[in-house]
Coordinates of N, CA, C and O in Angstrom, one line a residue:
X1 N 4.7 0.4 15.8 CA 3.4 0.7 16.4 C 2.3 0.9 15.3 O 1.2 0.4 15.5
X2 N 2.7 1.7 14.3 CA 1.7 2.0 13.2 C 1.3 0.7 12.5 O 0.2 0.5 12.1
X3 N 2.3 -0.2 12.3 CA 2.0 -1.4 11.5 C 1.1 -2.3 12.3 O 0.2 -3.0 11.8
X4 N 1.2 -2.4 13.7 CA 0.3 -3.1 14.5 C -1.1 -2.5 14.4 O -2.1 -3.2 14.3
X5 N -1.2 -1.2 14.4 CA -2.4 -0.5 14.3 C -3.1 -0.8 13.0 O -4.3 -1.0 12.9
X6 N -2.3 -0.8 11.9 CA -2.8 -1.1 10.5 C -3.3 -2.5 10.5 O -4.3 -2.8 9.8
X7 N -2.6 -3.4 11.1 CA -3.0 -4.8 11.1 C -4.3 -5.0 11.8 O -5.2 -5.7 11.4
X8 N -4.5 -4.3 12.9 CA -5.7 -4.4 13.7 C -6.9 -3.8 12.8 O -8.0 -4.3 12.8
X9 N -6.6 -2.7 12.1 CA -7.6 -2.1 11.3 C -8.1 -3.0 10.2 O -9.2 -3.0 9.7
X10 N -7.2 -3.9 9.7 CA -7.5 -4.9 8.7 C -8.0 -6.2 9.2 O -8.1 -7.1 8.5
X11 N -8.3 -6.2 10.5 CA -8.8 -7.4 11.2 C -7.9 -8.6 11.1 O -8.3 -9.7 11.0
X12 N -6.6 -8.3 11.1 CA -5.6 -9.4 11.1 C -5.6 -10.1 12.4 O -5.5 -9.4 13.5
X13 N -5.6 -11.4 12.5 CA -5.6 -12.1 13.8 C -4.4 -11.8 14.6 O -3.3 -11.6 14.0
X14 N -4.5 -11.7 15.9 CA -3.4 -11.4 16.8 C -2.3 -12.4 16.6 O -1.1 -11.9 16.7
X15 N -2.5 -13.7 16.4 CA -1.5 -14.7 16.2 C -0.6 -14.3 15.0 O 0.6 -14.5 15.1
X16 N -1.2 -13.9 13.9 CA -0.5 -13.5 12.7 C 0.4 -12.3 13.0 O 1.5 -12.2 12.5
X17 N -0.1 -11.3 13.7 CA 0.7 -10.1 14.0 C 1.9 -10.5 14.9 O 3.0 -10.1 14.6
X18 N 1.7 -11.3 15.9 CA 2.8 -11.7 16.8 C 3.8 -12.6 16.0 O 5.0 -12.4 16.2
X19 N 3.3 -13.4 15.1 CA 4.3 -14.2 14.3 C 5.1 -13.4 13.4 O 6.3 -13.6 13.2
X20 N 4.5 -12.3 12.8 CA 5.2 -11.4 11.9 C 6.3 -10.6 12.7 O 7.4 -10.4 12.3
X21 N 5.9 -10.2 13.9 CA 6.9 -9.5 14.8 C 8.0 -10.4 15.2 O 9.2 -10.0 15.1
X22 N 7.7 -11.6 15.5 CA 8.8 -12.5 15.9 C 9.7 -12.8 14.8 O 10.9 -12.9 14.9
X23 N 9.1 -13.0 13.6 CA 9.9 -13.3 12.4 C 10.8 -12.1 12.0 O 12.0 -12.3 11.7
X24 N 10.3 -10.9 12.1 CA 11.0 -9.7 11.8 C 12.1 -9.4 12.8 O 13.1 -8.7 12.5
X25 N 12.0 -9.8 14.0 CA 12.9 -9.5 15.1 C 13.8 -10.7 15.4 O 14.7 -10.5 16.3
X26 N 13.6 -11.8 14.7 CA 14.4 -13.0 15.0 C 15.8 -12.9 14.4 O 16.2 -11.9 13.9
X27 N 16.6 -14.0 14.6 CA 18.0 -14.0 14.1 C 18.1 -13.9 12.6 O 19.2 -13.4 12.1
X28 N 17.1 -14.2 11.9 CA 17.1 -14.1 10.4 C 16.8 -12.7 9.9 O 16.8 -12.5 8.7
X29 N 16.4 -11.8 10.7 CA 15.9 -10.4 10.3 C 17.0 -9.7 9.5 O 16.6 -9.0 8.5
X30 N 18.3 -9.9 9.7 CA 19.3 -9.2 9.0 C 19.4 -9.7 7.5 O 19.9 -9.0 6.6
X31 N 18.8 -10.9 7.3 CA 18.9 -11.5 5.9 C 17.7 -11.1 5.1 O 17.6 -11.5 3.9
X32 N 16.8 -10.3 5.6 CA 15.6 -9.9 4.8 C 15.9 -8.8 3.9 O 16.5 -7.8 4.3
X33 N 15.5 -8.9 2.7 CA 15.8 -7.9 1.6 C 14.5 -7.4 1.1 O 13.5 -8.1 0.9
X34 N 14.4 -6.1 0.9 CA 13.2 -5.5 0.3 C 13.5 -5.4 -1.2 O 14.5 -4.9 -1.6
X35 N 12.5 -5.9 -2.0 CA 12.7 -5.9 -3.4 C 11.3 -5.7 -4.1 O 10.3 -6.0 -3.5
X36 N 11.3 -5.0 -5.2 CA 10.1 -4.7 -6.0 C 10.1 -5.5 -7.3 O 11.1 -5.6 -7.9
X37 N 8.9 -5.9 -7.7 CA 8.7 -6.5 -9.0 C 7.6 -5.8 -9.7 O 6.6 -5.3 -9.0
X38 N 7.7 -5.7 -11.0 CA 6.7 -5.0 -11.8 C 6.2 -5.9 -12.9 O 6.9 -6.8 -13.3
X39 N 4.9 -5.8 -13.2 CA 4.3 -6.6 -14.2 C 3.1 -6.0 -14.9 O 2.5 -5.0 -14.4
X40 N 2.7 -6.7 -15.9 CA 1.5 -6.4 -16.6 C 0.5 -7.5 -16.4 O 0.9 -8.7 -16.6
X41 N -0.7 -7.2 -16.0 CA -1.7 -8.2 -15.8 C -2.8 -8.3 -16.9 O -2.6 -7.7 -17.9
X42 N -3.8 -9.0 -16.6 CA -4.9 -9.1 -17.6 C -5.5 -7.8 -17.9 O -5.5 -6.9 -17.1
X43 N -5.9 -7.6 -19.2 CA -6.5 -6.4 -19.7 C -5.6 -5.2 -19.6 O -6.0 -4.0 -19.6
X44 N -4.3 -5.4 -19.6 CA -3.3 -4.3 -19.6 C -3.1 -3.6 -18.3 O -2.4 -2.6 -18.3
X45 N -3.6 -4.1 -17.2 CA -3.4 -3.5 -15.9 C -1.9 -3.5 -15.5 O -1.2 -4.5 -15.8
X46 N -1.4 -2.5 -15.0 CA 0.0 -2.4 -14.5 C 0.0 -2.7 -13.0 O -0.7 -2.1 -12.3
X47 N 1.0 -3.5 -12.6 CA 1.0 -4.0 -11.2 C 2.4 -3.8 -10.7 O 3.4 -4.2 -11.3
X48 N 2.5 -3.2 -9.5 CA 3.7 -2.9 -8.8 C 3.7 -3.7 -7.5 O 2.7 -3.6 -6.7
X49 N 4.6 -4.7 -7.3 CA 4.6 -5.6 -6.1 C 5.8 -5.3 -5.2 O 6.9 -5.3 -5.7
X50 N 5.6 -4.9 -3.9 CA 6.6 -4.7 -3.0 C 6.8 -6.0 -2.1 O 5.8 -6.5 -1.6
X51 N 8.0 -6.5 -2.0 CA 8.3 -7.7 -1.2 C 9.3 -7.5 -0.2 O 10.2 -6.6 -0.3
X52 N 9.3 -8.3 0.8 CA 10.4 -8.4 1.8 C 10.7 -9.9 1.9 O 9.8 -10.7 2.3
X53 N 11.9 -10.3 1.6 CA 12.2 -11.7 1.5 C 13.6 -12.1 2.1 O 14.5 -11.3 2.0
X54 N 13.7 -13.3 2.5 CA 15.0 -13.8 2.8 C 15.6 -14.7 1.7 O 16.7 -15.3 1.8
X55 N 14.8 -14.8 0.6 CA 15.3 -15.6 -0.5 C 14.7 -15.0 -1.8 O 13.6 -15.3 -2.2
X56 N 15.5 -14.2 -2.5 CA 15.0 -13.5 -3.6 C 14.8 -14.4 -4.8 O 13.9 -14.1 -5.6
X57 N 15.5 -15.5 -4.9 CA 15.3 -16.5 -6.0 C 13.9 -17.1 -5.8 O 13.2 -17.2 -6.8
X58 N 13.5 -17.4 -4.6 CA 12.1 -18.0 -4.4 C 11.1 -16.9 -4.7 O 10.1 -17.2 -5.4
X59 N 11.3 -15.7 -4.3 CA 10.3 -14.6 -4.5 C 10.1 -14.4 -6.0 O 9.0 -14.3 -6.4
X60 N 11.2 -14.2 -6.7 CA 11.0 -13.9 -8.2 C 10.3 -15.0 -8.9 O 9.5 -14.8 -9.7
X61 N 10.7 -16.3 -8.5 CA 10.0 -17.4 -9.1 C 8.5 -17.5 -8.8 O 7.7 -17.7 -9.7
X62 N 8.2 -17.2 -7.6 CA 6.8 -17.2 -7.2 C 6.0 -16.1 -7.8 O 4.9 -16.4 -8.4
X63 N 6.5 -14.9 -7.9 CA 5.8 -13.8 -8.5 C 5.7 -14.0 -10.0 O 4.6 -13.8 -10.5
X64 N 6.7 -14.5 -10.6 CA 6.7 -14.7 -12.1 C 5.6 -15.8 -12.4 O 4.8 -15.6 -13.3
X65 N 5.6 -16.9 -11.6 CA 4.6 -17.9 -11.8 C 3.1 -17.4 -11.6 O 2.3 -17.7 -12.4
X66 N 2.9 -16.6 -10.6 CA 1.6 -16.0 -10.4 C 1.2 -15.1 -11.6 O 0.0 -15.3 -12.0
X67 N 2.1 -14.3 -12.1 CA 1.8 -13.5 -13.2 C 1.4 -14.4 -14.4 O 0.4 -14.2 -15.1
X68 N 2.3 -15.3 -14.7 CA 2.1 -16.2 -15.9 C 0.8 -17.0 -15.9 O 0.2 -17.2 -16.9
X69 N 0.4 -17.5 -14.7 CA -0.8 -18.3 -14.6 C -2.1 -17.5 -14.5 O -3.1 -18.1 -14.5
X70 N -1.9 -16.2 -14.5 CA -3.1 -15.3 -14.4 C -3.2 -14.3 -15.5 O -3.6 -13.2 -15.2
X71 N -2.7 -14.6 -16.6 CA -2.8 -13.8 -17.8 C -1.9 -12.5 -17.8 O -2.3 -11.5 -18.4
X72 N -0.8 -12.7 -17.1 CA 0.1 -11.5 -17.0 C 1.5 -11.9 -17.4 O 1.8 -13.0 -17.8
X73 N 2.4 -10.9 -17.2 CA 3.8 -11.2 -17.4 C 4.6 -10.2 -16.5 O 4.2 -9.1 -16.3
X74 N 5.8 -10.6 -16.1 CA 6.7 -9.7 -15.4 C 7.4 -8.8 -16.4 O 7.7 -9.2 -17.5
X75 N 7.7 -7.6 -15.9 CA 8.4 -6.6 -16.7 C 9.7 -6.3 -16.1 O 9.9 -6.6 -14.9
X76 N 10.7 -5.8 -16.8 CA 12.0 -5.4 -16.3 C 11.8 -4.4 -15.1 O 11.0 -3.6 -15.1
X77 N 12.7 -4.5 -14.1 CA 12.7 -3.7 -13.0 C 12.8 -2.2 -13.4 O 13.7 -1.9 -14.3
X78 N 12.0 -1.4 -12.9 CA 12.0 0.1 -13.2 C 11.1 0.4 -14.4 O 10.9 1.6 -14.7
X79 N 10.5 -0.6 -15.0 CA 9.6 -0.3 -16.2 C 8.4 0.5 -15.9 O 7.8 1.2 -16.7
X80 N 7.9 0.4 -14.6 CA 6.6 1.0 -14.3 C 6.8 2.2 -13.2 O 5.8 2.8 -12.9
X81 N 8.0 2.4 -12.8 CA 8.2 3.4 -11.7 C 7.6 4.8 -12.1 O 7.1 5.5 -11.2
X82 N 7.6 5.1 -13.4 CA 7.1 6.4 -13.8 C 5.6 6.5 -13.7 O 5.0 7.6 -13.7
X83 N 4.9 5.4 -13.6 CA 3.5 5.4 -13.6 C 2.9 5.6 -12.2 O 1.7 5.8 -12.1
X84 N 3.7 5.5 -11.2 CA 3.3 5.7 -9.8 C 4.0 6.7 -9.1 O 5.2 6.9 -9.2
X85 N 3.3 7.5 -8.2 CA 3.9 8.5 -7.3 C 4.0 7.9 -6.0 O 3.0 7.3 -5.5
X86 N 5.1 7.9 -5.3 CA 5.3 7.4 -4.0 C 4.8 8.4 -3.0 O 5.3 9.6 -2.9
X87 N 3.7 8.1 -2.2 CA 3.1 9.0 -1.3 C 2.9 8.4 0.1 O 2.9 7.2 0.3
X88 N 2.9 9.3 1.1 CA 2.6 9.0 2.4 C 1.1 9.2 2.5 O 0.5 10.2 2.1
X89 N 0.3 8.2 3.0 CA -1.1 8.3 3.1 C -1.5 7.9 4.6 O -1.2 6.9 5.1
X90 N -2.2 8.9 5.2 CA -2.7 8.7 6.6 C -4.2 8.8 6.5 O -4.7 9.8 6.0
X91 N -4.9 7.8 7.1 CA -6.4 8.0 7.1 C -6.9 8.0 8.6 O -6.3 7.4 9.5
X92 N -7.9 8.8 8.8 CA -8.6 8.9 10.1 C -10.0 9.2 9.9 O -10.5 9.7 8.9
X93 N -10.8 8.9 11.0 CA -12.2 9.2 10.9 C -12.5 10.6 11.1 O -11.9 11.3 11.9
X94 N -13.5 11.1 10.4 CA -14.0 12.5 10.5 C -15.1 12.5 11.5 O -16.1 11.8 11.4
X95 N -14.9 13.2 12.6 CA -15.9 13.3 13.7 C -16.5 14.7 13.7 O -16.0 15.7 13.1
X96 N -17.6 14.9 14.4 CA -18.3 16.2 14.6 C -17.4 17.2 15.3 O -17.5 18.4 15.0
X97 N -16.5 16.7 16.2 CA -15.7 17.6 17.0 C -14.5 18.1 16.2 O -13.8 19.0 16.5
X98 N -14.2 17.4 15.1 CA -13.0 17.8 14.3 C -13.3 18.9 13.3 O -14.1 18.8 12.4
X99 N -12.5 20.0 13.5 CA -12.6 21.1 12.6 C -11.7 20.8 11.4 O -10.4 21.0 11.4
X100 N -12.3 20.4 10.3 CA -11.5 19.9 9.1 C -10.7 21.0 8.5 O -9.5 20.8 8.0
X101 N -11.2 22.2 8.5 CA -10.5 23.4 7.9 C -9.2 23.6 8.6 O -8.1 23.8 8.1
X102 N -9.3 23.7 10.0 CA -8.1 23.9 10.8 C -7.2 22.7 10.7 O -5.9 22.9 10.7
X103 N -7.7 21.5 10.7 CA -6.9 20.3 10.6 C -6.0 20.4 9.3 O -4.8 20.1 9.3
X104 N -6.7 20.7 8.2 CA -6.0 20.8 7.0 C -4.8 21.8 7.0 O -3.7 21.6 6.6
X105 N -5.1 23.0 7.6 CA -4.1 24.0 7.8 C -2.9 23.5 8.6 O -1.7 23.7 8.3
X106 N -3.2 22.9 9.7 CA -2.2 22.3 10.6 C -1.3 21.3 9.9 O -0.1 21.2 10.0
X107 N -2.0 20.4 9.1 CA -1.3 19.3 8.4 C -0.4 19.8 7.3 O 0.6 19.2 6.9
X108 N -0.8 21.0 6.7 CA 0.1 21.6 5.6 C 1.5 21.9 6.1 O 2.4 21.8 5.4
X109 N 1.6 22.2 7.4 CA 2.9 22.5 8.0 C 3.8 21.2 8.0 O 5.0 21.2 8.1
X110 N 3.1 20.0 8.0 CA 3.8 18.7 8.0 C 3.9 18.1 6.6 O 4.2 16.9 6.5
X111 N 3.7 18.9 5.6 CA 3.9 18.4 4.2 C 2.6 18.0 3.5 O 2.7 17.4 2.4
X112 N 1.4 18.2 4.1 CA 0.2 17.8 3.4 C 0.1 18.4 2.0 O 0.3 19.6 1.8
X113 N -0.2 17.5 1.0 CA -0.4 18.0 -0.3 C -1.9 18.0 -0.7 O -2.4 18.8 -1.4
X114 N -2.7 17.0 -0.1 CA -4.1 16.9 -0.4 C -4.8 16.2 0.7 O -4.3 15.3 1.3
X115 N -6.0 16.7 1.0 CA -6.8 16.1 2.1 C -8.2 15.8 1.4 O -8.8 16.7 0.9
X116 N -8.5 14.5 1.4 CA -9.7 14.0 0.7 C -10.6 13.3 1.8 O -10.1 12.6 2.6
X117 N -11.9 13.6 1.7 CA -12.9 13.0 2.7 C -13.8 12.1 1.8 O -14.4 12.6 0.8
X118 N -13.9 10.8 2.3 CA -14.8 9.9 1.5 C -15.5 9.0 2.6 O -14.8 8.3 3.3
X119 N -16.8 9.0 2.6 CA -17.6 8.2 3.5 C -17.2 8.3 5.0 O -17.0 7.3 5.7
X120 N -16.9 9.6 5.4 CA -16.6 9.8 6.8 C -15.2 9.5 7.2 O -14.8 9.5 8.4
X121 N -14.3 9.2 6.2 CA -12.9 8.9 6.5 C -12.1 10.0 5.7 O -12.3 10.2 4.5
X122 N -11.1 10.6 6.4 CA -10.2 11.5 5.8 C -8.9 10.8 5.3 O -8.4 10.0 6.1
X123 N -8.5 11.2 4.2 CA -7.2 10.6 3.6 C -6.3 11.8 3.4 O -6.6 12.7 2.6
X124 N -5.2 11.8 4.1 CA -4.2 12.9 4.0 C -3.0 12.3 3.2 O -2.4 11.3 3.5
X125 N -2.7 13.1 2.1 CA -1.6 12.7 1.2 C -0.5 13.6 1.3 O -0.7 14.9 1.3
X126 N 0.8 13.1 1.3 CA 2.0 13.9 1.4 C 3.0 13.2 0.6 O 2.9 12.0 0.3
X127 N 4.1 13.9 0.3 CA 5.2 13.2 -0.3 C 5.8 12.1 0.6 O 5.7 12.3 1.8
X128 N 6.3 11.0 0.0 CA 6.8 9.9 0.8 C 7.8 10.3 1.9 O 7.8 9.8 3.0
X129 N 8.6 11.3 1.6 CA 9.6 11.8 2.5 C 9.0 12.5 3.7 O 9.7 12.6 4.7
X130 N 7.8 12.9 3.7 CA 7.1 13.5 4.8 C 6.3 12.6 5.6 O 5.5 13.0 6.5
X131 N 6.4 11.3 5.4 CA 5.6 10.3 6.2 C 5.7 10.5 7.7 O 4.7 10.6 8.3
X132 N 6.9 10.6 8.2 CA 7.1 10.7 9.7 C 6.5 12.0 10.2 O 5.8 12.0 11.2
X133 N 6.7 13.1 9.5 CA 6.2 14.4 9.9 C 4.7 14.4 9.9 O 4.0 14.9 10.8
X134 N 4.1 13.8 8.9 CA 2.6 13.8 8.7 C 2.0 13.0 9.8 O 1.0 13.4 10.5
X135 N 2.5 11.8 10.1 CA 1.9 10.9 11.1 C 2.1 11.6 12.5 O 1.2 11.5 13.3
X136 N 3.2 12.2 12.7 CA 3.5 12.8 14.0 C 2.5 14.0 14.2 O 2.0 14.1 15.3
X137 N 2.3 14.7 13.2 CA 1.4 15.9 13.3 C -0.1 15.5 13.6 O -0.8 16.1 14.4
X138 N -0.5 14.4 12.9 CA -1.9 13.9 13.1 C -2.0 13.5 14.6 O -3.0 13.8 15.2
X139 N -1.0 12.7 15.1 CA -1.1 12.3 16.5 C -1.0 13.5 17.4 O -1.7 13.5 18.5
X140 N -0.2 14.5 17.1 CA 0.0 15.7 17.9 C -1.4 16.4 18.1 O -1.7 17.0 19.1
X141 N -2.2 16.4 17.0 CA -3.5 17.0 17.0 C -4.5 16.2 17.8 O -5.7 16.6 17.9
X142 N -4.1 15.0 18.3 CA -5.0 14.2 19.1 C -6.0 13.4 18.2 O -7.0 12.9 18.7
X143 N -5.6 13.2 17.0 CA -6.5 12.4 16.0 C -6.0 11.0 16.0 O -4.8 10.8 15.8
X144 N -6.9 10.0 16.2 CA -6.5 8.6 16.1 C -6.4 8.2 14.7 O -7.3 8.3 13.9
X145 N -5.2 7.7 14.3 CA -4.9 7.2 13.0 C -5.6 5.9 12.8 O -5.4 4.9 13.6
X146 N -6.3 5.7 11.7 CA -6.9 4.4 11.3 C -5.8 3.6 10.6 O -5.7 2.4 10.9
X147 N -5.1 4.2 9.6 CA -4.1 3.6 8.9 C -3.1 4.6 8.4 O -3.5 5.7 8.0
X148 N -1.8 4.2 8.4 CA -0.8 5.1 7.9 C 0.2 4.2 7.1 O 0.7 3.2 7.7
X149 N 0.4 4.5 5.9 CA 1.4 3.7 5.1 C 1.9 4.4 3.9 O 1.2 5.3 3.4
X150 N 3.1 4.1 3.5 CA 3.6 4.6 2.2 C 2.8 3.8 1.1 O 2.6 2.6 1.2
X151 N 2.4 4.5 0.1 CA 1.7 3.9 -1.0 C 2.2 4.4 -2.4 O 2.8 5.5 -2.4
X152 N 1.9 3.6 -3.4 CA 2.2 4.0 -4.8 C 0.9 4.4 -5.4 O 0.1 3.5 -5.6
X153 N 0.7 5.6 -5.7 CA -0.6 6.1 -6.3 C -0.4 6.3 -7.8 O 0.6 6.9 -8.2
X154 N -1.3 5.6 -8.6 CA -1.1 5.8 -10.1 C -1.3 7.2 -10.5 O -2.3 7.9 -10.0
X155 N -0.4 7.7 -11.4 CA -0.6 9.1 -11.8 C -1.5 9.2 -13.1 O -1.8 10.3 -13.5
X156 N -1.9 8.0 -13.6 CA -2.8 8.0 -14.8 C -3.7 6.8 -14.6 O -3.5 5.8 -15.4
X157 N -4.6 6.8 -13.7 CA -5.4 5.6 -13.4 C -6.3 5.3 -14.6 O -6.8 6.1 -15.3
X158 N -6.5 3.9 -14.8 CA -7.3 3.4 -15.9 C -8.6 2.8 -15.4 O -8.6 2.3 -14.3
X159 N -9.6 2.9 -16.2 CA -10.9 2.3 -15.9 C -11.0 0.9 -16.5 O -10.6 0.7 -17.6
X160 N -11.7 0.0 -15.7 CA -11.9 -1.3 -16.2 C -13.3 -1.7 -15.9 O -13.9 -1.2 -15.0
X161 N -13.9 -2.6 -16.7 CA -15.2 -3.1 -16.5 C -15.3 -4.0 -15.3 O -14.3 -4.5 -14.9
X162 N -16.5 -4.3 -14.9 CA -16.7 -5.2 -13.7 C -16.1 -6.6 -14.0 O -15.4 -7.2 -13.2
X163 N -16.3 -7.1 -15.2 CA -15.8 -8.4 -15.6 C -14.3 -8.4 -15.6 O -13.6 -9.3 -15.1
X164 N -13.7 -7.3 -16.1 CA -12.2 -7.2 -16.2 C -11.7 -7.1 -14.8 O -10.7 -7.8 -14.4
X165 N -12.3 -6.3 -13.9 CA -11.9 -6.2 -12.5 C -11.9 -7.5 -11.8 O -11.1 -7.8 -10.9
X166 N -12.9 -8.4 -12.1 CA -12.9 -9.7 -11.4 C -11.7 -10.5 -11.7 O -11.1 -11.1 -10.8
X167 N -11.3 -10.5 -13.0 CA -10.0 -11.2 -13.4 C -8.8 -10.6 -12.7 O -7.9 -11.3 -12.3
X168 N -8.8 -9.3 -12.7 CA -7.7 -8.5 -12.1 C -7.6 -8.8 -10.6 O -6.5 -9.0 -10.1
X169 N -8.7 -8.8 -10.0 CA -8.7 -9.1 -8.5 C -8.2 -10.5 -8.2 O -7.6 -10.7 -7.2
X170 N -8.4 -11.5 -9.1 CA -7.9 -12.8 -8.9 C -6.3 -12.8 -8.8 O -5.7 -13.4 -8.0
X171 N -5.7 -12.0 -9.8 CA -4.3 -11.9 -9.8 C -3.8 -11.2 -8.5 O -2.9 -11.7 -7.9
X172 N -4.4 -10.1 -8.2 CA -4.0 -9.4 -7.0 C -4.1 -10.2 -5.7 O -3.2 -10.2 -4.9
X173 N -5.2 -11.0 -5.6 CA -5.4 -11.8 -4.4 C -4.3 -12.9 -4.3 O -3.8 -13.1 -3.3
X174 N -3.9 -13.5 -5.5 CA -2.9 -14.5 -5.5 C -1.5 -13.9 -5.1 O -0.7 -14.5 -4.4
X175 N -1.3 -12.7 -5.6 CA 0.0 -12.0 -5.3 C 0.0 -11.7 -3.8 O 1.0 -11.9 -3.1
X176 N -1.1 -11.2 -3.2 CA -1.1 -10.8 -1.8 C -1.0 -12.0 -0.9 O -0.6 -11.9 0.2
X177 N -1.4 -13.2 -1.4 CA -1.3 -14.4 -0.6 C 0.1 -14.9 -0.5 O 0.4 -15.8 0.4
X178 N 1.0 -14.5 -1.3 CA 2.4 -14.9 -1.2 C 3.0 -14.4 0.1 O 2.8 -13.2 0.4
X179 N 3.7 -15.2 0.8 CA 4.2 -14.8 2.1 C 5.3 -13.7 2.0 O 5.4 -12.9 3.0
X180 N 5.9 -13.5 0.9 CA 6.9 -12.4 0.8 C 6.3 -11.1 0.4 O 7.0 -10.0 0.5
X181 N 5.1 -11.1 -0.2 CA 4.5 -9.8 -0.7 C 4.0 -9.0 0.5 O 3.3 -9.4 1.3
X182 N 4.5 -7.7 0.5 CA 4.1 -6.7 1.5 C 2.9 -5.9 1.0 O 2.1 -5.5 1.8
X183 N 2.9 -5.5 -0.3 CA 1.9 -4.6 -0.8 C 1.8 -4.8 -2.3 O 2.9 -5.1 -3.0
X184 N 0.6 -4.6 -2.9 CA 0.4 -4.7 -4.3 C -0.3 -3.4 -4.7 O -1.3 -3.0 -4.1
X185 N 0.2 -2.7 -5.8 CA -0.4 -1.5 -6.3 C -0.7 -1.6 -7.7 O 0.1 -2.3 -8.5
X186 N -1.8 -1.1 -8.2 CA -2.2 -1.1 -9.6 C -2.5 0.3 -10.1 O -2.7 1.2 -9.4
X187 N -2.7 0.3 -11.5 CA -3.1 1.6 -12.0 C -4.6 1.6 -12.3 O -5.1 2.4 -13.1
X188 N -5.4 0.8 -11.6 CA -6.8 0.8 -11.8 C -7.4 2.0 -11.0 O -6.9 2.3 -9.9
X189 N -8.4 2.6 -11.6 CA -9.1 3.7 -11.0 C -9.9 3.3 -9.8 O -10.5 2.3 -9.7

């Protein structure tokens, strides 16, 4: 349910959502493996790629090719794990009716570590293991979730110039376009 809500928030076409559900619940669903790849991109950016695939050989070849053709290289598995903290992130709109102080106190009972508000949107961060508790608590408070997902947050974000970010975004876009890629995380600030 949350994934459908996240897809709608990202303006994903209804046909794509239905195709993904059909693929995930089809006869081949048992053959899908979750696998992570790590790499270094242009200008030294560190990239963590989460995939779900029915063919790991195809996935590793595709990801490696994308890195190599875009000024990067793949790194051994586990090389970047220490650079990212796995967090549950839930976002929702801040409204006039919402008492943010009380909301923050309520969410602390569900594992909230940090609540950040940016441009009228609240981002609630908790440990990855508290994902279910945090999303349930937000819903229990009657707050409509915009997006809820596990994320890898860089623990030492790096700054890059606009020109560097343009090159980096090309790599990220190509990675995200691969059918097996579920999420891409970087250490860019």
